[in-house]
mmCIF file of C-alpha atoms in Angstrom:
data_model
loop_
_atom_site.group_PDB
_atom_site.id
_atom_site.type_symbol
_atom_site.label_atom_id
_atom_site.label_comp_id
_atom_site.label_asym_id
_atom_site.label_seq_id
_atom_site.Cartn_x
_atom_site.Cartn_y
_atom_site.Cartn_z
ATOM 1 C CA MET X 7 -92.755 -29.577 21.871
ATOM 2 C CA SER X 8 -94.281 -26.371 22.397
ATOM 3 C CA SER X 9 -92.844 -24.881 25.863
ATOM 4 C CA SER X 10 -96.886 -25.099 27.103
ATOM 5 C CA HIS X 11 -96.726 -28.148 26.833
ATOM 6 C CA ARG X 12 -96.702 -29.473 31.248
ATOM 7 C CA VAL X 13 -96.368 -32.601 32.527
ATOM 8 C CA ARG X 14 -97.783 -33.660 36.317
ATOM 9 C CA VAL X 15 -95.597 -35.032 38.750
ATOM 10 C CA SER X 16 -96.550 -36.040 42.437
ATOM 11 C CA VAL X 17 -93.702 -36.075 44.442
ATOM 12 C CA ASP X 18 -92.751 -36.214 48.357
ATOM 13 C CA VAL X 19 -90.396 -33.774 49.547
ATOM 14 C CA ASP X 20 -89.229 -33.576 52.370
ATOM 15 C CA GLY X 21 -91.909 -36.063 54.083
ATOM 16 C CA SER X 22 -94.494 -33.354 51.801
ATOM 17 C CA ARG X 23 -96.711 -34.894 49.169
ATOM 18 C CA TYR X 24 -96.460 -31.362 46.417
ATOM 19 C CA VAL X 25 -98.130 -31.705 42.540
ATOM 20 C CA ASP X 26 -97.630 -29.699 40.117
ATOM 21 C CA ASP X 27 -97.704 -29.375 36.527
ATOM 22 C CA VAL X 28 -93.935 -29.161 35.017
ATOM 23 C CA GLU X 29 -92.586 -28.538 31.766
ATOM 24 C CA PRO X 30 -90.949 -31.776 30.978
ATOM 25 C CA ARG X 31 -87.261 -30.340 30.522
ATOM 26 C CA THR X 32 -87.620 -28.929 33.769
ATOM 27 C CA LEU X 33 -84.830 -29.807 36.272
ATOM 28 C CA LEU X 34 -84.841 -31.266 39.975
ATOM 29 C CA VAL X 35 -82.887 -28.892 41.169
ATOM 30 C CA HIS X 36 -85.013 -25.883 39.275
ATOM 31 C CA HIS X 37 -88.228 -27.718 41.005
ATOM 32 C CA LEU X 38 -86.636 -27.950 43.916
ATOM 33 C CA ARG X 39 -86.035 -24.328 44.530
ATOM 34 C CA GLU X 40 -88.390 -21.650 42.334
ATOM 35 C CA ARG X 41 -91.495 -24.084 42.836
ATOM 36 C CA LEU X 42 -90.872 -25.921 46.206
ATOM 37 C CA GLY X 43 -88.803 -23.648 48.032
ATOM 38 C CA LYS X 44 -85.625 -26.066 48.562
ATOM 39 C CA VAL X 45 -83.162 -23.269 48.415
ATOM 40 C CA GLY X 46 -81.259 -25.252 50.505
ATOM 41 C CA THR X 47 -80.597 -27.330 47.190
ATOM 42 C CA VAL X 48 -77.766 -25.673 45.848
ATOM 43 C CA VAL X 49 -77.441 -24.822 42.261
ATOM 44 C CA GLY X 50 -73.698 -25.274 41.084
ATOM 45 C CA CYS X 51 -72.513 -25.962 38.045
ATOM 46 C CA ASP X 52 -75.765 -27.593 36.289
ATOM 47 C CA THR X 53 -73.351 -29.943 34.635
ATOM 48 C CA SER X 54 -73.580 -32.688 37.661
ATOM 49 C CA ASN X 55 -69.768 -32.287 38.079
ATOM 50 C CA CYS X 56 -69.894 -29.879 41.652
ATOM 51 C CA GLY X 57 -72.094 -32.316 43.970
ATOM 52 C CA SER X 58 -73.694 -28.832 45.546
ATOM 53 C CA CYS X 59 -77.261 -29.729 43.736
ATOM 54 C CA THR X 60 -77.360 -33.486 45.638
ATOM 55 C CA VAL X 61 -79.978 -34.619 47.009
ATOM 56 C CA LEU X 62 -81.530 -37.796 48.547
ATOM 57 C CA MET X 63 -83.587 -39.577 46.158
ATOM 58 C CA GLY X 64 -85.930 -42.925 46.426
ATOM 59 C CA ASP X 65 -85.988 -46.178 44.161
ATOM 60 C CA PRO X 66 -89.206 -48.190 43.783
ATOM 61 C CA ASP X 67 -88.095 -49.778 46.840
ATOM 62 C CA GLY X 68 -87.701 -47.141 48.884
ATOM 63 C CA VAL X 69 -84.182 -46.652 49.422
ATOM 64 C CA ARG X 70 -82.624 -43.563 49.087
ATOM 65 C CA HIS X 71 -79.595 -42.873 47.338
ATOM 66 C CA SER X 72 -77.848 -39.357 46.281
ATOM 67 C CA VAL X 73 -78.236 -37.571 42.953
ATOM 68 C CA LYS X 74 -77.374 -34.324 41.450
ATOM 69 C CA SER X 75 -80.483 -33.331 41.405
ATOM 70 C CA CYS X 76 -79.598 -31.183 37.899
ATOM 71 C CA SER X 77 -79.144 -34.185 36.254
ATOM 72 C CA VAL X 78 -82.307 -35.684 36.603
ATOM 73 C CA LEU X 79 -85.485 -33.779 35.313
ATOM 74 C CA ALA X 80 -88.518 -33.584 37.794
ATOM 75 C CA VAL X 81 -90.587 -35.313 36.033
ATOM 76 C CA GLN X 82 -88.064 -38.571 36.717
ATOM 77 C CA ALA X 83 -88.587 -37.884 40.027
ATOM 78 C CA ASP X 84 -92.392 -38.719 39.441
ATOM 79 C CA GLY X 85 -93.339 -40.434 42.449
ATOM 80 C CA ALA X 86 -90.279 -41.104 44.297
ATOM 81 C CA ALA X 87 -89.770 -39.530 47.339
ATOM 82 C CA VAL X 88 -86.451 -36.958 48.035
ATOM 83 C CA THR X 89 -84.863 -35.985 50.749
ATOM 84 C CA THR X 90 -83.062 -32.038 50.660
ATOM 85 C CA ILE X 91 -81.150 -30.837 53.724
ATOM 86 C CA GLU X 92 -83.864 -29.313 54.822
ATOM 87 C CA GLY X 93 -85.766 -32.358 55.205
ATOM 88 C CA LEU X 94 -82.290 -34.216 56.953
ATOM 89 C CA ALA X 95 -82.705 -33.244 60.715
ATOM 90 C CA GLY X 96 -85.749 -34.214 62.847
ATOM 91 C CA PRO X 97 -89.054 -32.738 62.955
ATOM 92 C CA ASP X 98 -88.008 -30.970 66.597
ATOM 93 C CA GLY X 99 -84.527 -29.285 64.574
ATOM 94 C CA THR X 100 -82.673 -32.079 66.092
ATOM 95 C CA LEU X 101 -79.693 -32.398 63.094
ATOM 96 C CA HIS X 102 -78.921 -35.505 61.948
ATOM 97 C CA ALA X 103 -75.534 -37.052 62.847
ATOM 98 C CA VAL X 104 -73.526 -35.973 60.095
ATOM 99 C CA GLN X 105 -75.379 -32.155 59.598
ATOM 100 C CA GLN X 106 -74.256 -32.481 63.930
ATOM 101 C CA ALA X 107 -70.651 -33.830 62.854
ATOM 102 C CA PHE X 108 -70.631 -31.040 60.184
ATOM 103 C CA HIS X 109 -70.816 -28.122 62.729
ATOM 104 C CA GLU X 110 -68.894 -29.567 65.003
ATOM 105 C CA LEU X 111 -65.982 -29.626 63.473
ATOM 106 C CA HIS X 112 -65.614 -26.728 60.659
ATOM 107 C CA ALA X 113 -66.406 -28.938 58.147
ATOM 108 C CA LEU X 114 -67.089 -26.081 56.161
ATOM 109 C CA GLN X 115 -66.109 -22.774 55.187
ATOM 110 C CA CYS X 116 -68.216 -20.597 52.775
ATOM 111 C CA GLY X 117 -70.928 -23.306 52.951
ATOM 112 C CA PHE X 118 -71.811 -23.632 49.202
ATOM 113 C CA CYS X 119 -71.379 -27.601 48.716
ATOM 114 C CA THR X 120 -72.075 -28.149 52.186
ATOM 115 C CA PRO X 121 -75.998 -29.706 51.331
ATOM 116 C CA GLY X 122 -74.440 -31.373 49.134
ATOM 117 C CA MET X 123 -71.464 -33.198 51.046
ATOM 118 C CA ILE X 124 -74.099 -34.404 54.239
ATOM 119 C CA LEU X 125 -76.490 -35.674 51.784
ATOM 120 C CA SER X 126 -73.439 -37.454 50.023
ATOM 121 C CA ALA X 127 -72.219 -38.785 53.076
ATOM 122 C CA VAL X 128 -75.102 -39.983 54.491
ATOM 123 C CA ASP X 129 -76.196 -41.811 51.481
ATOM 124 C CA LEU X 130 -72.079 -43.388 51.692
ATOM 125 C CA LEU X 131 -72.737 -44.439 55.562
ATOM 126 C CA ARG X 132 -75.906 -46.206 54.393
ATOM 127 C CA ASP X 133 -73.930 -48.396 52.148
ATOM 128 C CA ASN X 134 -70.762 -48.143 54.343
ATOM 129 C CA PRO X 135 -71.606 -47.566 58.441
ATOM 130 C CA ASP X 136 -67.712 -47.660 58.843
ATOM 131 C CA PRO X 137 -65.491 -46.369 55.873
ATOM 132 C CA SER X 138 -62.042 -45.647 56.504
ATOM 133 C CA GLN X 139 -60.900 -42.237 55.409
ATOM 134 C CA GLU X 140 -60.231 -43.227 51.468
ATOM 135 C CA GLU X 141 -63.472 -44.424 51.419
ATOM 136 C CA VAL X 142 -64.618 -41.659 52.752
ATOM 137 C CA ARG X 143 -62.691 -39.695 50.187
ATOM 138 C CA GLU X 144 -63.522 -42.004 47.452
ATOM 139 C CA GLY X 145 -67.519 -41.875 48.434
ATOM 140 C CA LEU X 146 -67.609 -37.845 48.150
ATOM 141 C CA SER X 147 -65.795 -37.108 45.251
ATOM 142 C CA GLY X 148 -68.540 -36.333 43.169
ATOM 143 C CA ASN X 149 -68.417 -33.337 45.103
ATOM 144 C CA LEU X 150 -65.848 -30.431 45.512
ATOM 145 C CA CYS X 151 -65.356 -27.783 47.667
ATOM 146 C CA ARG X 152 -63.505 -24.852 46.146
ATOM 147 C CA CYS X 153 -62.409 -23.806 50.247
ATOM 148 C CA THR X 154 -61.487 -26.494 52.336
ATOM 149 C CA GLY X 155 -58.700 -29.059 52.360
ATOM 150 C CA TYR X 156 -61.365 -31.784 52.889
ATOM 151 C CA GLN X 157 -59.698 -32.538 56.151
ATOM 152 C CA ASN X 158 -62.512 -31.248 58.275
ATOM 153 C CA ILE X 159 -65.178 -32.812 56.082
ATOM 154 C CA VAL X 160 -63.467 -36.628 55.902
ATOM 155 C CA ARG X 161 -63.145 -36.140 59.823
ATOM 156 C CA ALA X 162 -66.792 -35.305 59.955
ATOM 157 C CA VAL X 163 -68.132 -37.597 58.809
ATOM 158 C CA LEU X 164 -66.122 -40.219 60.150
ATOM 159 C CA SER X 165 -66.904 -38.540 63.556
ATOM 160 C CA ALA X 166 -70.628 -39.244 62.330
ATOM 161 C CA ALA X 167 -70.119 -42.764 61.053
ATOM 162 C CA THR X 168 -69.084 -43.637 64.830
ATOM 163 C CA ALA X 169 -72.112 -41.542 66.163
ATOM 164 C CA LEU X 170 -74.425 -43.470 64.618
ATOM 165 C CA ARG X 171 -72.865 -47.299 65.494
ATOM 166 C CA SER X 172 -72.873 -45.715 69.165
ATOM 167 C CA ALA X 173 -76.169 -44.828 69.112
ATOM 168 C CA GLY X 174 -76.951 -47.998 67.302
ATOM 169 C CA GLU X 175 -78.835 -45.996 65.026
ATOM 170 C CA ASP X 176 -78.956 -47.275 61.277
ATOM 171 C CA VAL X 177 -78.813 -44.047 58.546
ATOM 172 C CA PRO X 178 -82.167 -44.006 57.982
ATOM 173 C CA LEU X 179 -82.787 -43.468 53.972
ATOM 174 C CA LYS X 180 -85.469 -45.824 53.482
ATOM 175 C CA ASP X 181 -89.063 -43.388 53.768
ATOM 176 C CA GLU X 182 -88.406 -43.044 57.431
ATOM 177 C CA VAL X 183 -86.117 -40.344 56.895
ATOM 178 C CA THR X 184 -88.542 -37.292 57.485
ATOM 179 C CA ALA X 185 -91.484 -37.342 60.092
#
């Protein structure tokens, strides 16, 4: 296959529809960063081991699950809805409860893993709105942080879970994630 062969994809990213012609081998992480400017989606290991590139991607029912965008081809995202860290906050800039908890509880140091950790935590809380510490650790086990001891990350996820339950909010992970 020649490098000039391109495939048209249409992806809803953070509430905006993008139609692009991409090489079939283009990874979603590179498409998001290089074509769409979604640089909050970090390229870490390029082997799906670190989780820094985690985004939320819709399944056929519209439910968004965390995926490592370095292991997904852009053509596989054709027709899907994707939420990046840039699209998680509300339309007025209000931080999502998980983002707010990470900020308040200092659940980051260098910040490199933070977008992937937050999006994985959002997915975890959709499936389990009242996790134990062990369930949070298990839920985030596909995301590596090289700076922290994970203590504040776990505390932040538990705090966000409490805040979401107190507010009576579901973790939005259907197609209403972005405005």
